[in-house]
PDB file of C-alpha atoms in Angstrom:
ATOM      1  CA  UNK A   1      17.952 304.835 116.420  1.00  0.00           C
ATOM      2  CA  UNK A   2      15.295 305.891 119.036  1.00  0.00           C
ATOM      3  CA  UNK A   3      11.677 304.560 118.413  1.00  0.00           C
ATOM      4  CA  UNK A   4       9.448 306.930 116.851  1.00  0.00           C
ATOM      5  CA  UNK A   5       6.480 307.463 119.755  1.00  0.00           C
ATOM      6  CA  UNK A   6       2.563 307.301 117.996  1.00  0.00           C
ATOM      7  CA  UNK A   7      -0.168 309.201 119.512  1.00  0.00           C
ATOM      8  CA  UNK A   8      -2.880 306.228 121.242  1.00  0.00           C
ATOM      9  CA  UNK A   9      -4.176 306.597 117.569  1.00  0.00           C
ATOM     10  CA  UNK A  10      -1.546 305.356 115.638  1.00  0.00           C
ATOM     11  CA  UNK A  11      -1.166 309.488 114.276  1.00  0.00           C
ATOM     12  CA  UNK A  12       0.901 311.675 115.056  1.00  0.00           C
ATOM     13  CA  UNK A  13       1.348 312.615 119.136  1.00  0.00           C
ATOM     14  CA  UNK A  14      -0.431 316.274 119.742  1.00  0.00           C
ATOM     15  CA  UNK A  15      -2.218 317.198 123.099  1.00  0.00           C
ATOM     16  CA  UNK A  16      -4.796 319.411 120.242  1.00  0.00           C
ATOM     17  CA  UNK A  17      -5.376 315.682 118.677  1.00  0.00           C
ATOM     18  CA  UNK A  18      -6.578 314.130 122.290  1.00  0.00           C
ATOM     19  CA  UNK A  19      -4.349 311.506 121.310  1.00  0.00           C
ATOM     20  CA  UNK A  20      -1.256 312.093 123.939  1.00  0.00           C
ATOM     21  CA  UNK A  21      -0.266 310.042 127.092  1.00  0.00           C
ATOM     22  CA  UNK A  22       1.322 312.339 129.131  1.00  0.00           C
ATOM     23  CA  UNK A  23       4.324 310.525 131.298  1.00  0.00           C
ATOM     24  CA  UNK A  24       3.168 311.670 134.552  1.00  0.00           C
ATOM     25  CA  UNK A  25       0.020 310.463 134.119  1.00  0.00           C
ATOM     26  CA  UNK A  26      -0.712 307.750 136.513  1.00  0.00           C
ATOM     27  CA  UNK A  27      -3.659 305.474 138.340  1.00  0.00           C
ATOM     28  CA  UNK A  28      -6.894 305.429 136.490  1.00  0.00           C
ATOM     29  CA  UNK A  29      -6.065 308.476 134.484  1.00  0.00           C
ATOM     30  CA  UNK A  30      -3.497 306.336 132.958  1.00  0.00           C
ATOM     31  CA  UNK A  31      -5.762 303.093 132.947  1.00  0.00           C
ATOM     32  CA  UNK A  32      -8.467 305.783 130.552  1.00  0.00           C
ATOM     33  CA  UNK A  33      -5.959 307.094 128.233  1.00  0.00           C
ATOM     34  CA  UNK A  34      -4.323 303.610 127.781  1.00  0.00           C
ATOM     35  CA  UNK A  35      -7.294 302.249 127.033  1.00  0.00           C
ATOM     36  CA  UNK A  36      -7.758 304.450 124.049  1.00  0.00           C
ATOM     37  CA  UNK A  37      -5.219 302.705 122.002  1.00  0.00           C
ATOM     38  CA  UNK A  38      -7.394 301.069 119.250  1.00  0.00           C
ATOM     39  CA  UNK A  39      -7.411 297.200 119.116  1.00  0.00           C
ATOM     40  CA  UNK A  40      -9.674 294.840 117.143  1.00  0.00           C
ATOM     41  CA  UNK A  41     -12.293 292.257 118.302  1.00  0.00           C
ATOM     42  CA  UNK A  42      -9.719 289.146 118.855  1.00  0.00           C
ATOM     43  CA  UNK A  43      -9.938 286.964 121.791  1.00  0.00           C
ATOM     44  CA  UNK A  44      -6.729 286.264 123.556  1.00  0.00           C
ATOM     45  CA  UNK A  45      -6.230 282.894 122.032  1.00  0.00           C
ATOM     46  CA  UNK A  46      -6.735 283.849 118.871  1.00  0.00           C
ATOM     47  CA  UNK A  47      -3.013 284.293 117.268  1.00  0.00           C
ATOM     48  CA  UNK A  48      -2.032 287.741 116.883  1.00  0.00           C
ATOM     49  CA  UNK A  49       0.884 289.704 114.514  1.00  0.00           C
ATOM     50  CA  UNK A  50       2.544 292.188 116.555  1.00  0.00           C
ATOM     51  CA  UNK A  51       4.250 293.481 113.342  1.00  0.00           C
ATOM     52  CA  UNK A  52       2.660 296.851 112.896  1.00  0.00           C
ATOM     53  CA  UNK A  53       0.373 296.906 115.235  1.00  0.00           C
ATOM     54  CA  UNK A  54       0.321 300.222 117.448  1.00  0.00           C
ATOM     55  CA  UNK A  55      -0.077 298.192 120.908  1.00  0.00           C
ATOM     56  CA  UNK A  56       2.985 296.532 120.304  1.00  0.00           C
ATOM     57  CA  UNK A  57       4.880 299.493 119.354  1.00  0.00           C
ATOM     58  CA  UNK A  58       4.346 300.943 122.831  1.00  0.00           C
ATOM     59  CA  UNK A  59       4.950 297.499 124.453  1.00  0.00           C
ATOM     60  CA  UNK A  60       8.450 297.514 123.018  1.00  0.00           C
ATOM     61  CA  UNK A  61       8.923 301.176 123.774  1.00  0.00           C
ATOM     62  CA  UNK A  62       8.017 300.333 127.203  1.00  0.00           C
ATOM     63  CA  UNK A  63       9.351 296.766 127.812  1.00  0.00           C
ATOM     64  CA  UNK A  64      12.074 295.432 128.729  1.00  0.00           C
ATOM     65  CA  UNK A  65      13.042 293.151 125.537  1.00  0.00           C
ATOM     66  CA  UNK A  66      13.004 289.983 127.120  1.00  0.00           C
ATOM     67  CA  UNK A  67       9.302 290.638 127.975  1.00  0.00           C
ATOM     68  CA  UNK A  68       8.465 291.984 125.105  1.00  0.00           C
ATOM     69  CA  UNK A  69      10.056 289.291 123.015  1.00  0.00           C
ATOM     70  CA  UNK A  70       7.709 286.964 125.410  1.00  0.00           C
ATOM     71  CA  UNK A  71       4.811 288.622 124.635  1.00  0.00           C
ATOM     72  CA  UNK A  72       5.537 288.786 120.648  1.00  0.00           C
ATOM     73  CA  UNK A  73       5.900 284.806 121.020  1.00  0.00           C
ATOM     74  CA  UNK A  74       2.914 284.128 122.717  1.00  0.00           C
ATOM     75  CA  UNK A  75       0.891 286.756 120.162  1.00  0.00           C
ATOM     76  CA  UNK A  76       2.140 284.836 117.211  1.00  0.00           C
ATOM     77  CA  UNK A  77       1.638 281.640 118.680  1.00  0.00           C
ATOM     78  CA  UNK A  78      -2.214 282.111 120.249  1.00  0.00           C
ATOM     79  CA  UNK A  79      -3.707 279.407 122.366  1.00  0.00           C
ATOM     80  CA  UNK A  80      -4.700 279.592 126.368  1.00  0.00           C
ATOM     81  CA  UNK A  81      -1.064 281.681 127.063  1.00  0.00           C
ATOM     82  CA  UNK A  82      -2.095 284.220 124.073  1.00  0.00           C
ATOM     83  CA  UNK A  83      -1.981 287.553 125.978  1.00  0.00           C
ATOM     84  CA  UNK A  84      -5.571 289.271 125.834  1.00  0.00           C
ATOM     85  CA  UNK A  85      -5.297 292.923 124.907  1.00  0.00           C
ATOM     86  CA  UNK A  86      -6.654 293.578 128.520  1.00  0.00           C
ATOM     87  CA  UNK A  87      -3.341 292.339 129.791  1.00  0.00           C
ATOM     88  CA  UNK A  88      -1.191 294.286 126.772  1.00  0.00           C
ATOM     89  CA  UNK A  89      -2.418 297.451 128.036  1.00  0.00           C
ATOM     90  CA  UNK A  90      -1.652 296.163 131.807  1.00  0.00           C
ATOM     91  CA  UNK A  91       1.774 295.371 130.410  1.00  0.00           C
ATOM     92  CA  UNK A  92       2.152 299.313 128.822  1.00  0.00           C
ATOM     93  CA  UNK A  93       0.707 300.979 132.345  1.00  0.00           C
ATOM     94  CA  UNK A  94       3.535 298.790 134.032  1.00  0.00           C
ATOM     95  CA  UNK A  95       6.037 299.857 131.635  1.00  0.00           C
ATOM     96  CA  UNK A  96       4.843 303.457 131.990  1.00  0.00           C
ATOM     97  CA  UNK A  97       5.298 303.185 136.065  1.00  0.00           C
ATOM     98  CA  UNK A  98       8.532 301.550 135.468  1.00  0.00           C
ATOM     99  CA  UNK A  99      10.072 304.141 132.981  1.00  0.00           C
ATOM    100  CA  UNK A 100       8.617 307.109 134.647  1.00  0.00           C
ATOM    101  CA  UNK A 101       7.956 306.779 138.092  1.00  0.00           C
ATOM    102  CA  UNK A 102      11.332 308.022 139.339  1.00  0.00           C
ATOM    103  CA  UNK A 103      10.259 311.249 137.617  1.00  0.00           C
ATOM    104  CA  UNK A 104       6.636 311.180 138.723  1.00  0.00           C
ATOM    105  CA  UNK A 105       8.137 311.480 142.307  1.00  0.00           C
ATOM    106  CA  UNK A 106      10.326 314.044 141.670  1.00  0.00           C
ATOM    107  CA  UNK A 107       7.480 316.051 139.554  1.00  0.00           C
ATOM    108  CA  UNK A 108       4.969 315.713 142.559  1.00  0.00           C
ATOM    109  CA  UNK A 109       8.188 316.590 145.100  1.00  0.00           C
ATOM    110  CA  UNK A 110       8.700 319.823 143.117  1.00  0.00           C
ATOM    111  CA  UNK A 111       5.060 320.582 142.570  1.00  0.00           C
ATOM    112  CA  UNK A 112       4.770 320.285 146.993  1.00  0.00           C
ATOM    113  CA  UNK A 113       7.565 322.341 147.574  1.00  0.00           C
ATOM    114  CA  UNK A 114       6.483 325.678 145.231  1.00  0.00           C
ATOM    115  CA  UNK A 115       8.702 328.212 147.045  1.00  0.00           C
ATOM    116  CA  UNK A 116      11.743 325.931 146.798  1.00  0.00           C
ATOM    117  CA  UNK A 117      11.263 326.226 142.855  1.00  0.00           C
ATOM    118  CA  UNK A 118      10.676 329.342 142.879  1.00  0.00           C
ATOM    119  CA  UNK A 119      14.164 330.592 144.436  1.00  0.00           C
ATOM    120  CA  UNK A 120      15.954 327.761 141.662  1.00  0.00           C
ATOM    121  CA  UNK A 121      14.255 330.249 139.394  1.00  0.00           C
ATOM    122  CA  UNK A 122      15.089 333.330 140.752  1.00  0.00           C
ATOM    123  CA  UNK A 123      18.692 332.394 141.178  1.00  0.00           C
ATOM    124  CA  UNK A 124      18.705 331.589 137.671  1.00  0.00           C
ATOM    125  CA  UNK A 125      16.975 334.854 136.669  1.00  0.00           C
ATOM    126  CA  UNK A 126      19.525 336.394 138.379  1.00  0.00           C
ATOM    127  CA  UNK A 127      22.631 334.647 136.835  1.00  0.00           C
ATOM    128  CA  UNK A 128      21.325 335.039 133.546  1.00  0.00           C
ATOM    129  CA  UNK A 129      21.043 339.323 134.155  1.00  0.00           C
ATOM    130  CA  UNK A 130      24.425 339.105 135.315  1.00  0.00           C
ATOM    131  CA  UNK A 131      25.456 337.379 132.088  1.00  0.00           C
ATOM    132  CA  UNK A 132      23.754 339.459 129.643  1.00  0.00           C
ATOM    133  CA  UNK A 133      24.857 342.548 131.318  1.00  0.00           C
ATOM    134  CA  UNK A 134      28.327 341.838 130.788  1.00  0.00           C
ATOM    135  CA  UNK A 135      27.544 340.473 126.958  1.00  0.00           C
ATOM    136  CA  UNK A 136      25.899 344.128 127.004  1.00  0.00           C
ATOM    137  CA  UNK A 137      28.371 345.631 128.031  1.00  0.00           C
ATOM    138  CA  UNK A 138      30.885 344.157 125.940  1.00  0.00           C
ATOM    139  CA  UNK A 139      28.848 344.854 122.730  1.00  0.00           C
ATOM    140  CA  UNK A 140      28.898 348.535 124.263  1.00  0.00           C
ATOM    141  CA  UNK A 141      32.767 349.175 124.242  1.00  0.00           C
ATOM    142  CA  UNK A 142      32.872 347.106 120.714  1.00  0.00           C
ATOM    143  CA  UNK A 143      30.184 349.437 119.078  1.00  0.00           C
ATOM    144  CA  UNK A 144      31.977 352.256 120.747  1.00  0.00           C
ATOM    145  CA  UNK A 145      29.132 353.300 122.512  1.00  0.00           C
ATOM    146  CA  UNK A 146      31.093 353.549 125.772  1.00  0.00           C
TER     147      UNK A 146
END
């Protein structure tokens, strides 16, 4: 079962909410919006349950499980290794580079190179009139209307 992904509110995602991370977001556009997730006034030593609390979910969205499993146990346990929600949200910006950067690149490839995309798209346009004027035509000769 795939994680169900929260808006940075805990609510549903929606761009018209402001609460949306966009995943080629990056740098200290990232850093803002990442910094939106609500957290509560807790030092970093003080113990912390990651069960249901929305930081967490996107650590384990965005984790690899061994880390986040690391980062649970040093939550739960508190002390000087507690992580600081400073460094959670360093932890989900990593996680976001690391999921999405191959992406990212391609994104700001195709984005540089507009009149490559737009022959891909013209191509296509093309292929698809050739396909729906045959399915026309077909529905033609059926409907005897040719």
């Amino acid at each position: 079962k795939s994680p169900r992904v929260v808006g940075l509110d805990g609510e549903k995602m929606s761009k018209s909410y402001g609460n949306d991370l966009w995943i080629f977001e990056e740098g200290k556009a990232l850093k803002k919006r990442v910094g939106k997730i609500p957290t509560d006034s807790r030092a970093p030593e003080d113990p912390k349950d990651p069960e249901g609390m929305l930081i967490f979910d996107w650590l384990e969205m965005l984790c690899p499980k061994d880390e986040y499993d690391d980062l649970c146990r040093r939550a739960l346990a508190g002390g000087e290794n507690g992580p600081g929600y400073g460094e959670l949200k360093k932890r989900i910006m990593a996680g976001m580079d690391a999921t999405f950067g191959d992406a990212r690149a391609e994104y700001h490839r195709l984005r540089a190179d507009v009149t490559h995309v737009d022959s891909i798209l013209a191509e296509g346009a093309s292929r698809a009139r050739e396909h729906a004027k045959a399915v026309r035509d077909r529905a033609y000769v059926a409907c005897g209307l040719r």
